Short mmCIF file of C-alpha atoms and ligand atoms in Angstrom, two decimals:
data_model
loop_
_atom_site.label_atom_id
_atom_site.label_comp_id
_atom_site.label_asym_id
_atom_site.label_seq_id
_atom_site.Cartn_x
_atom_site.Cartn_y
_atom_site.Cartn_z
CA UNK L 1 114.74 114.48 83.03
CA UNK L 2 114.96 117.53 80.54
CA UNK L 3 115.54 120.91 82.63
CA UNK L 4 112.91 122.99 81.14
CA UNK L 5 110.29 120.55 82.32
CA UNK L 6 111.23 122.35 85.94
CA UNK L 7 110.76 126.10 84.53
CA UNK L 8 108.50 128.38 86.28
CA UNK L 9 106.72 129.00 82.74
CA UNK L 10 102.88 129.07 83.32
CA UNK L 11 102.80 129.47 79.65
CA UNK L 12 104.11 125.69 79.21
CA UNK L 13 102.10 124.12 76.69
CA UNK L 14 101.21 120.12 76.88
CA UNK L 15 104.49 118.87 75.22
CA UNK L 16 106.41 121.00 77.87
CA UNK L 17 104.39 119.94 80.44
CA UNK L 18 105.23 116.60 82.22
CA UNK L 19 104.02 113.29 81.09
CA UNK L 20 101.84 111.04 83.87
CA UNK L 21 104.49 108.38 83.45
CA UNK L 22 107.38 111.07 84.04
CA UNK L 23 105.78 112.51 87.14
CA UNK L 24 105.13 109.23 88.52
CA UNK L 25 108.57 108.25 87.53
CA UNK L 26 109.84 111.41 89.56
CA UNK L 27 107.66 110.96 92.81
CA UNK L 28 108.71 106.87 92.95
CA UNK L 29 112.56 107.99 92.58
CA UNK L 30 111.90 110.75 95.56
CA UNK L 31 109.69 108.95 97.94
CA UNK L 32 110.61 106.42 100.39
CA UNK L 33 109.52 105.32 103.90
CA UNK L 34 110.34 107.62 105.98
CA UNK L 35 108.98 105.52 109.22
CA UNK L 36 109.99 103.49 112.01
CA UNK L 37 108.47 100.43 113.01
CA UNK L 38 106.20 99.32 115.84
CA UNK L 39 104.59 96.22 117.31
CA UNK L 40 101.09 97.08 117.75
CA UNK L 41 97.81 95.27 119.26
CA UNK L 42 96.20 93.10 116.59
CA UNK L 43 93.22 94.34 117.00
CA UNK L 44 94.08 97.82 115.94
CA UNK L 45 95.81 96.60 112.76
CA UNK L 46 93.66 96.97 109.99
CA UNK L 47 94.76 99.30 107.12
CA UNK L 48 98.65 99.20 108.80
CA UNK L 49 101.50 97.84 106.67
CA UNK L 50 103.25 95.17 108.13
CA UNK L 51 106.92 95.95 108.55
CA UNK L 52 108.06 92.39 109.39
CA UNK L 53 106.59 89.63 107.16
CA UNK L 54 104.53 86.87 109.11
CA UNK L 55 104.82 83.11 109.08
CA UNK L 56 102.87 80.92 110.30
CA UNK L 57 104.81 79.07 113.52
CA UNK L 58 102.36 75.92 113.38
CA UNK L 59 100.24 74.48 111.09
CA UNK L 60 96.72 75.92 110.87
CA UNK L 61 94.14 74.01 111.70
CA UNK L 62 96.54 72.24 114.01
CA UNK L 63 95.15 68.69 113.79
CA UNK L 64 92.76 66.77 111.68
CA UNK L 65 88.91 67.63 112.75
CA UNK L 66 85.78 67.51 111.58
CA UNK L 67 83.93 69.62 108.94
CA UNK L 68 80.82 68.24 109.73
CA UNK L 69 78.11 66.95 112.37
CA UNK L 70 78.10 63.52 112.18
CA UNK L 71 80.21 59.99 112.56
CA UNK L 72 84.08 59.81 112.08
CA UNK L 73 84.91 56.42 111.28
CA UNK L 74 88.28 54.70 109.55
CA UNK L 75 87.74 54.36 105.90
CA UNK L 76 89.60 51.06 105.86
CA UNK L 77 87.10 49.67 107.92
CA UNK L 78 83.85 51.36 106.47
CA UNK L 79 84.31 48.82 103.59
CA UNK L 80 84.97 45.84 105.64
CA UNK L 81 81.75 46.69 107.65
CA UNK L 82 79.81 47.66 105.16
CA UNK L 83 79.10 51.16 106.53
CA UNK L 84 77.82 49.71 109.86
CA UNK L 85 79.32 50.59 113.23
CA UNK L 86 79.36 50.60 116.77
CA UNK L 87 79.29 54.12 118.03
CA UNK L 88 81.52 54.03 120.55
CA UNK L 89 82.14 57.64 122.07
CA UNK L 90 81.04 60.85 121.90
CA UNK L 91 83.20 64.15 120.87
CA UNK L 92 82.31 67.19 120.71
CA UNK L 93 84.55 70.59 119.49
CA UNK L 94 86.93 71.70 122.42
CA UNK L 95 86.87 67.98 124.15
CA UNK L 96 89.32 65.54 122.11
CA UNK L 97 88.30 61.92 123.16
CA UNK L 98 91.93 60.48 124.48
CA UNK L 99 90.46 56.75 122.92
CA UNK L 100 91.83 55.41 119.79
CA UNK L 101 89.12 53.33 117.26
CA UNK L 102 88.77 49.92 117.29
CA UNK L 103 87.79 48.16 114.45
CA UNK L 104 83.92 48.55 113.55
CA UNK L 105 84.34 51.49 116.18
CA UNK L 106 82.58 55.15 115.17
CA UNK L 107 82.38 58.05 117.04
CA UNK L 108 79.98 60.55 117.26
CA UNK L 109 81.39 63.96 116.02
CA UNK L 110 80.62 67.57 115.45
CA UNK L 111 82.19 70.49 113.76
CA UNK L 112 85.87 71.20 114.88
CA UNK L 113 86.21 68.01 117.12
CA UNK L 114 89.65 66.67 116.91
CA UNK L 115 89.43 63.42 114.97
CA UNK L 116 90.34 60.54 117.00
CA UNK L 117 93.25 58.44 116.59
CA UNK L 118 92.55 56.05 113.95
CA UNK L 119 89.70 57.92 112.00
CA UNK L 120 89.63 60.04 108.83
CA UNK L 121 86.40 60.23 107.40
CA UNK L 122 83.09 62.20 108.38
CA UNK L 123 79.88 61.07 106.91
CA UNK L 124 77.10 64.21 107.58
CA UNK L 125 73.94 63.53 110.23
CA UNK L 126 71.95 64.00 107.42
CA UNK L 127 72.65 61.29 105.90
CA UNK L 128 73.34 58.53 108.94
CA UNK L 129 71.00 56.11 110.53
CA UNK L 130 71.36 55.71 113.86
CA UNK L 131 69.76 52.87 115.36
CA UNK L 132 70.11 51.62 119.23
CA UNK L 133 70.03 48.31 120.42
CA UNK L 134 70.59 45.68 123.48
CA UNK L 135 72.15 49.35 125.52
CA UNK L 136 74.57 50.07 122.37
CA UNK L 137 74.34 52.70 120.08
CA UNK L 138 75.09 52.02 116.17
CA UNK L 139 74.94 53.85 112.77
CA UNK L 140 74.61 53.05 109.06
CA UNK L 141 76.80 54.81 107.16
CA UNK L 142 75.41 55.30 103.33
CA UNK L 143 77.80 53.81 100.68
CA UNK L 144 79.99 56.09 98.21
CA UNK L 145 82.02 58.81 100.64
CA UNK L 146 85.68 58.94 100.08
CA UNK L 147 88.18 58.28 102.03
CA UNK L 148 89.25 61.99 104.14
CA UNK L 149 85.88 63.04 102.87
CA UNK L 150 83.83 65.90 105.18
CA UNK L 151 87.05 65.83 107.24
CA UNK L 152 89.50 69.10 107.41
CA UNK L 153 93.52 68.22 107.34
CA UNK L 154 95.90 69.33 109.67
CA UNK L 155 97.73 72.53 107.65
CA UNK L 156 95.36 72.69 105.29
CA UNK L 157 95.02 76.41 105.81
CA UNK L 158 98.49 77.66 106.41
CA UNK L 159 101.33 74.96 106.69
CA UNK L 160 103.74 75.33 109.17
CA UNK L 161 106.17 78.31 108.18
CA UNK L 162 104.19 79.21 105.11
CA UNK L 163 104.00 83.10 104.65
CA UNK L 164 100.86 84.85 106.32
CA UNK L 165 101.38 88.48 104.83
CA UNK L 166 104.54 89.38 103.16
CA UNK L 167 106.51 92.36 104.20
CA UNK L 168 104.82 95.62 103.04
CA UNK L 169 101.59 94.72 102.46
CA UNK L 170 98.66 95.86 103.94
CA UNK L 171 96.49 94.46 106.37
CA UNK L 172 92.92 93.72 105.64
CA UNK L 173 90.01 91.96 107.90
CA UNK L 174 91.14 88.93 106.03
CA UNK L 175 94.95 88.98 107.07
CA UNK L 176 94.12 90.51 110.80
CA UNK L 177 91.72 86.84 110.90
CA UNK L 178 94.78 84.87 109.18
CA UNK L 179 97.34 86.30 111.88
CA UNK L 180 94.95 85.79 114.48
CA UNK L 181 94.63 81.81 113.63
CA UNK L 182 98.19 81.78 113.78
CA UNK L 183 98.42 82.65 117.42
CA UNK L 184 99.75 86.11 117.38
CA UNK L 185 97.61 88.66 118.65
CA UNK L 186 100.46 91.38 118.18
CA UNK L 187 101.99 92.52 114.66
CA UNK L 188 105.15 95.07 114.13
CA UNK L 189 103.84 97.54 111.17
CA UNK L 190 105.23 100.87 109.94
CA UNK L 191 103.96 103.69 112.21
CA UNK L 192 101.24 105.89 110.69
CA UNK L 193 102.30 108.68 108.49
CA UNK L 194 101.60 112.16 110.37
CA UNK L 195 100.21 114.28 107.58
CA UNK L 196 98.93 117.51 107.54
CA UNK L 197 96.24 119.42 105.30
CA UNK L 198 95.64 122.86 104.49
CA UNK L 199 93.27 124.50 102.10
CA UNK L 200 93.99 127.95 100.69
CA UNK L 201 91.59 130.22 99.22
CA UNK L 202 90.30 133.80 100.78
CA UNK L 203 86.92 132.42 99.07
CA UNK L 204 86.87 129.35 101.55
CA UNK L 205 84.43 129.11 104.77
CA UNK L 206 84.14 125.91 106.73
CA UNK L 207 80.84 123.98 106.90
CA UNK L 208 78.72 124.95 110.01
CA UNK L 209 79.34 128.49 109.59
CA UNK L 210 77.22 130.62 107.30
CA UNK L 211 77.88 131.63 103.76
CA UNK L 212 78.58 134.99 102.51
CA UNK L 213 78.23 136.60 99.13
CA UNK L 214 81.31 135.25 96.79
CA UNK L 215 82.14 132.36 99.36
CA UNK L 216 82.48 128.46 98.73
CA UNK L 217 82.46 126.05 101.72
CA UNK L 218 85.92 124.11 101.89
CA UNK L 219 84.75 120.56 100.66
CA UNK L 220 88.49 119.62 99.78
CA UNK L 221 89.19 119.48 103.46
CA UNK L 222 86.84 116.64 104.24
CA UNK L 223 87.80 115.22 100.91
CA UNK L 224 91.37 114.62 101.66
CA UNK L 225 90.75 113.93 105.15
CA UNK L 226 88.59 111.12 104.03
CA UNK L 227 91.02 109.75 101.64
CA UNK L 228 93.73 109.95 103.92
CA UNK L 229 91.89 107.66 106.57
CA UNK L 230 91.95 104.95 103.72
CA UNK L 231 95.66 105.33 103.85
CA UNK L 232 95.91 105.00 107.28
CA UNK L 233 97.64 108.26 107.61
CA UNK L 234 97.04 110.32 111.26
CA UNK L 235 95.67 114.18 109.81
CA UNK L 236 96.13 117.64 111.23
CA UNK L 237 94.09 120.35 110.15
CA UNK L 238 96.22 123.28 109.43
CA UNK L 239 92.91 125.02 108.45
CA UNK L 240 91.89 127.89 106.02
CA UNK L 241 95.06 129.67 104.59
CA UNK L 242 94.08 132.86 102.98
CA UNK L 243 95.90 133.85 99.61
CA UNK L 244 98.77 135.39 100.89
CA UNK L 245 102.20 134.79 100.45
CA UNK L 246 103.20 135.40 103.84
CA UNK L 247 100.77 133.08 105.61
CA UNK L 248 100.92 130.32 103.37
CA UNK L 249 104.83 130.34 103.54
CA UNK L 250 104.22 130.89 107.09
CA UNK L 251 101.48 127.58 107.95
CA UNK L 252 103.80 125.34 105.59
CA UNK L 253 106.96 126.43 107.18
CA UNK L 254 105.53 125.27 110.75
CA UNK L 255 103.82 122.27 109.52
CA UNK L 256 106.78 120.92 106.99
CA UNK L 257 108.69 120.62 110.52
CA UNK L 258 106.08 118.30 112.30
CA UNK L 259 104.71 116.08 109.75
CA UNK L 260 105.78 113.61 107.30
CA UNK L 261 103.89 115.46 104.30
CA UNK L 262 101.66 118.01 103.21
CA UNK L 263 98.87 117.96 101.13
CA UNK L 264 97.17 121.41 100.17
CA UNK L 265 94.75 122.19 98.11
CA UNK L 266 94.26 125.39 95.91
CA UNK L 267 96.42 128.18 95.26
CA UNK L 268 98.50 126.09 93.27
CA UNK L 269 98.87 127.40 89.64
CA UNK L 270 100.82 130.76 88.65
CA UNK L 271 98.56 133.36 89.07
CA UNK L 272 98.65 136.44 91.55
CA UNK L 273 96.44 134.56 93.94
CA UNK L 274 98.46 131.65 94.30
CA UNK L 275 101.07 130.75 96.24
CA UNK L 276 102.04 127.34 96.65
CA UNK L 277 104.81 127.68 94.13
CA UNK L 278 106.62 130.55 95.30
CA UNK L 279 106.11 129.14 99.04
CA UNK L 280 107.98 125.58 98.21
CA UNK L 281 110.46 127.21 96.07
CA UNK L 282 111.42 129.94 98.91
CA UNK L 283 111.16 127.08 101.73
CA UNK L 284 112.48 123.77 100.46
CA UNK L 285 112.86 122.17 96.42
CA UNK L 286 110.09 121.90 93.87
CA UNK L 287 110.31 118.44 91.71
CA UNK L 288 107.55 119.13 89.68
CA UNK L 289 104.75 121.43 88.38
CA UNK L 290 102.92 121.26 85.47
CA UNK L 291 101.22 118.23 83.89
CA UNK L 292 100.15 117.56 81.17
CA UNK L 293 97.02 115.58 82.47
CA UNK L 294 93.14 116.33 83.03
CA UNK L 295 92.23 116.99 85.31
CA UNK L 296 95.15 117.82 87.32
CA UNK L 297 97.63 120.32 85.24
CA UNK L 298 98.90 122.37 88.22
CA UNK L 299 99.66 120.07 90.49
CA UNK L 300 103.41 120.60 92.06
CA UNK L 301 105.61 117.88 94.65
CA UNK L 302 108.59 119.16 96.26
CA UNK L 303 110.43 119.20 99.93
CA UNK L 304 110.89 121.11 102.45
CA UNK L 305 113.65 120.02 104.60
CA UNK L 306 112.66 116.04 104.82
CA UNK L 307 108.64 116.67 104.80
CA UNK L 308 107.23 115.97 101.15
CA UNK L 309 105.01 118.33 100.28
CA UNK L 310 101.96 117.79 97.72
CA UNK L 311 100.29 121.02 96.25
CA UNK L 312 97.13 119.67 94.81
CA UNK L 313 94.73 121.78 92.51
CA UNK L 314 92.07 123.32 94.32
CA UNK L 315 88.88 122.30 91.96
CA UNK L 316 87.67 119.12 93.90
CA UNK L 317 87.36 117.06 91.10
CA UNK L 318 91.04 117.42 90.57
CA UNK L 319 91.82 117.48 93.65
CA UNK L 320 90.27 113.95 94.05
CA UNK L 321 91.85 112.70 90.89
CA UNK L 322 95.56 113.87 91.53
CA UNK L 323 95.09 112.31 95.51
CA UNK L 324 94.24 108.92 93.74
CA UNK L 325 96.49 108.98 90.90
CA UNK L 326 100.06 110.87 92.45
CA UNK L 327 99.49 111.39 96.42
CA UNK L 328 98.39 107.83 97.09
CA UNK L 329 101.39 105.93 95.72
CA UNK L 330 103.53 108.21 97.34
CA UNK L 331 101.96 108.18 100.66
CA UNK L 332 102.04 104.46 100.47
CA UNK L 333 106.09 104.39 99.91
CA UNK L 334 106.47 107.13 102.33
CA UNK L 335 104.54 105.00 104.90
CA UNK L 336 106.55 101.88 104.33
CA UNK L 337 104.20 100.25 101.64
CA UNK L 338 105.12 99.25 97.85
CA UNK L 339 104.49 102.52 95.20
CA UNK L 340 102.32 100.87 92.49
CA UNK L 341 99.91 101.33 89.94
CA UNK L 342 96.58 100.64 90.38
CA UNK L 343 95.16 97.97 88.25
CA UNK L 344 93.45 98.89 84.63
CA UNK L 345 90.41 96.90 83.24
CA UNK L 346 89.89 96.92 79.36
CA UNK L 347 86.06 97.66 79.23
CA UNK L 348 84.02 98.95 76.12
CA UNK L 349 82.92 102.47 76.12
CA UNK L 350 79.58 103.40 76.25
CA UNK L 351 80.36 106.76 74.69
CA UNK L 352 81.76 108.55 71.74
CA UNK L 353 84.29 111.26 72.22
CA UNK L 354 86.36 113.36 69.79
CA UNK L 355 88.73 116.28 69.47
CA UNK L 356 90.61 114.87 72.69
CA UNK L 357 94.11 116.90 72.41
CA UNK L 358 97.27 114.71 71.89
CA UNK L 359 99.76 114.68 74.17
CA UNK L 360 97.99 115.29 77.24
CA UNK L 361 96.40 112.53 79.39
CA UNK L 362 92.93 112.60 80.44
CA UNK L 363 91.29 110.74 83.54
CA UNK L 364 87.16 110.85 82.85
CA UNK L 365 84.38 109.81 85.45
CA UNK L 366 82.97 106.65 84.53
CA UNK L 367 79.78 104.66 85.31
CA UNK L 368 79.69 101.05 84.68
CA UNK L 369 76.38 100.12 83.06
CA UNK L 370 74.70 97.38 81.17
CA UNK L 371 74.67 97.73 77.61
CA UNK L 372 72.13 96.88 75.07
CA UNK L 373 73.59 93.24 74.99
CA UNK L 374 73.83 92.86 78.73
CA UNK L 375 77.41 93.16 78.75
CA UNK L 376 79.67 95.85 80.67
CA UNK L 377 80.27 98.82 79.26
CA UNK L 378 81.71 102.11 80.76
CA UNK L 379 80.17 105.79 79.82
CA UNK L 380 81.27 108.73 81.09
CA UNK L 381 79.83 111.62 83.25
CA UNK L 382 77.79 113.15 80.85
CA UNK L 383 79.24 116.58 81.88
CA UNK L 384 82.48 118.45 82.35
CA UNK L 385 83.14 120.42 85.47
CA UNK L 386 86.25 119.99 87.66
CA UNK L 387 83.97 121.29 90.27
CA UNK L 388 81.24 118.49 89.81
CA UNK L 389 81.34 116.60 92.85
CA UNK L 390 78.02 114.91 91.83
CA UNK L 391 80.39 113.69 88.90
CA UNK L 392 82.87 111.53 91.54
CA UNK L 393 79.41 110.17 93.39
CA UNK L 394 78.18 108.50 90.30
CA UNK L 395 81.27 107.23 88.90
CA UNK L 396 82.16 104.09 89.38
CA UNK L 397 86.01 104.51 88.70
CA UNK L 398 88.50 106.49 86.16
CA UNK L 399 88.68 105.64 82.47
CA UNK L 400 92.20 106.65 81.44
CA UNK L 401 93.10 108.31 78.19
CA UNK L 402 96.06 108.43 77.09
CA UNK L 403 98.44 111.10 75.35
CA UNK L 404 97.85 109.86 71.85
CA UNK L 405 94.21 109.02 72.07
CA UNK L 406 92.25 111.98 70.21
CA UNK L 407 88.86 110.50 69.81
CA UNK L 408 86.94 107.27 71.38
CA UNK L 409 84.28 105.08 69.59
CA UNK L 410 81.21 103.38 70.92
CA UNK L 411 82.22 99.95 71.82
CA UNK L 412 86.44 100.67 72.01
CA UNK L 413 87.93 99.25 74.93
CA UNK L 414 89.14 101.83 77.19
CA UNK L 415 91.13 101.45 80.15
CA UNK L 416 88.92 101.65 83.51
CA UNK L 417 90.25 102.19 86.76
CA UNK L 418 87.76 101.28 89.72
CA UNK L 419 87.97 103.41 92.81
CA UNK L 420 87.89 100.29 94.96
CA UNK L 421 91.18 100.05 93.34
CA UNK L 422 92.14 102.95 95.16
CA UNK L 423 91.25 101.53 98.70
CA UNK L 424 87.99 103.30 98.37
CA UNK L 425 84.60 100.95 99.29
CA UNK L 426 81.81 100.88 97.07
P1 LIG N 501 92.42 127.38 92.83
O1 LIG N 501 93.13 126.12 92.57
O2 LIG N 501 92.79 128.01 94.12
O3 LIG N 501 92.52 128.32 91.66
O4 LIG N 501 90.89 126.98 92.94
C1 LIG N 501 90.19 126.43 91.86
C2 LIG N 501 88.72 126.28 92.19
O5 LIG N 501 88.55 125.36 93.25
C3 LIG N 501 88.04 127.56 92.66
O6 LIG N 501 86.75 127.63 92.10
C4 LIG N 501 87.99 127.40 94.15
O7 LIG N 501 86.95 128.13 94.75
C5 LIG N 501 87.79 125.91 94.31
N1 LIG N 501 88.34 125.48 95.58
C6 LIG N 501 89.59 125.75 96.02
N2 LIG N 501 89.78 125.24 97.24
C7 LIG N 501 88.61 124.62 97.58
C8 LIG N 501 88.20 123.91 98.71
N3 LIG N 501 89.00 123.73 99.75
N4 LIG N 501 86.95 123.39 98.73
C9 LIG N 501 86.13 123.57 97.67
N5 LIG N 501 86.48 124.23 96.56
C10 LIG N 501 87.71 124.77 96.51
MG1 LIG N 502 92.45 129.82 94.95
#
């Protein structure tokens, strides 16, 4: 990496500044997990990242049984009887019958039942005829099922050994219910990241308390709290940090030493007012500051002593779109998990847009619509305005722009980025 892209020049222009792919490329070379492991209840798992991966030690479902209420017969002997049979037992889920079939046996069978020795076809209630006669119960079985038809195989799920979740990934309803059908009701995941977040500003007030003249409630707190629960991460308020050198270097120094990371927002370009900068470069090492992406340019990442710290910008907008795009991968890695890229979907813009500088990387709000021909298209927040929450609560996702796009046409496929790519429900 070129030195001067580490100068303390707030006059950097884009071409000085760093690329996306360069500060991406610097956090994933930093970051790593920096957190033991622990076996853990599993049903407190969801959202953890399983440390060890999981196999399956038995075949799930572990025996043939029924998919169906109806009559398991053999399908050997449903064409030598010509679908008629004597019904010779009853079975029910939870309460195998220990008899094997005889031949021109059926049994009576509903969903889950353990298929008795011998059968291995289902045909549905539905479309049986049961008749009884002289004491005995019978059924006529309509022609055409297959054989193994309406009837659910042994392994057919998970086969014996096969992989559950691999190591690193994280744990959604869907895994917790895989694990769980495995057996296991305990899992050994990556302890949760302690993280801590501060927002600086002398303007700031927290919600509940009244607003005076010049003053903004502190929305980025509850922002990054909230996106920080979809990592799985365990938050500490530092609180309001006014714009002073002192006690910013002061709440980061105390905070760098009992948490994992730091996130703050505000304070974080070159100005008088702000003092994020000076803070991480008097306490610990700066990696980066300075992008050349929008929204997002003044966002730093350094260290102080082993806690990463993250210096996001304070507009919310920004805020939101550097936690997604920088924060998020590195929170993952630091936490045990895999630092990727979230997927990009190719989808035709529903806008026109020119003048876009080169060399800098822009991130717009978009809003999937319907176009004229009733296919997808993606159109952007009609209006600018890092401070435009209303903006992130109608988009549906990010469109990405990248350093040499200057100008979009209707209809161009642009990449689109959906936030429930970012672990963030719709
Ligand atoms: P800064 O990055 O400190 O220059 O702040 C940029 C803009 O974001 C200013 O208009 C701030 O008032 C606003 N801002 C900073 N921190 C917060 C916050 N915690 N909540 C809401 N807005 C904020
Ligand atoms: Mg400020």
């Amino acid at each position: 990496m070129p030195e001067r892209r580490l100068i303390d020049d707030c006059f950097l222009t884009d071409k000085e500044r760093l690329r996306h792919d360069e500060a991406l490329a610097i956090l994933r070379a930093r970051v790593g997990r920096v957190v033991g492991v622990e076996e853990i209840a599993l049903d407190h798992a969801v959202g953890r990242i399983v440390a060890e991966g999981v196999a399956s030690p038995r075949p799930v479902p572990a025996a043939d049984n029924a998919a169906v209420d109806g009559y398991a017969f053999a399908h050997s002997d449903y064409e030598a009887t010509g679908g008629w049979f004597r019904v010779a037992a009853r079975v029910a889920a939870g309460h195998p019958s220990g008899a094997p079939l005889a031949a021109g046996q059926a049994v009576r069978i509903f969903t889950g039942a353990l298929m008795p020795a011998g059968a291995d076809t289902v045909a549905m209630q539905e479309d049986c005829e049961p008749h009884r006669q002289d004491g005995e119960d019978f059924v006529a079985v309509p022609p055409g099922l297959k054989h193994g038809a309406n009837c659910r195989k042994a392994g057919e799920d998970l086969p014996e050994g096969a992989v559950v979740v691999p190591h690193g990934a994280t744990l959604r309803p869907q895994e917790v219910a895989a694990i769980a059908s495995t057996g296991r009701d305990r899992v050994a995941v990556f302890e949760r990241l302690k993280v801590a977040v501060m927002s600086t500003g002398d303007e700031l007030v927290r919600p509940g308390h009244p607003l005076g003249s010049g003053q903004v409630y502190d929305s980025n707190h509850y922002l990054l709290r909230a996106l920080l629960d979809t990592v799985g991460a365990e938050v500490t308020d530092l609180g309001l940090v006014p714009d002073r050198a002192e006690a910013v270097l002061a709440t980061l120094s105390a905070a760098a030493g009992r948490h994992h990371a730091v996130l703050t927002t505000g304070g974080a370009s070159r100005g008088e007012e702000d003092h994020l900068v000076t803070s991480l470069d008097a306490l610990g090492k700066r990696h980066l500051w300075q992008l050349a992406v929008k929204p997002g340019r003044p966002m730093s990442f350094g260290q102080v002593g082993d806690c990463v710290v993250l210096a996001l910008p304070g507009n919310p907008v920004a805020a939101f779109v550097c936690f997604l795009l920088y924060a998020r991968p590195t929170l993952a890695a630091l936490g045990g998990g895999a630092f990727t890229a979230p997927p990009r979907f190719l989808v035709p813009a529903g806008f026109e847009l020119s003048g876009k500088k080169e060399g800098r990387r822009e991130f717009l709000r978009g809003i999937l619509a319907e176009g004229p021909d009733g296919r997808l298209l993606v159109r952007r927040f009609p209006r600018d305005g890092s401070g435009l929450i209303t903006s992130l609560r109608e988009a549906d996702g990010l469109i990405e722009l990248d350093e040499d796009t200057v100008a979009v046409e209707p209809g161009t496929p642009v990449p689109f980025i959906p936030f429930s790519a970012f672990g963030i429900r719709g």
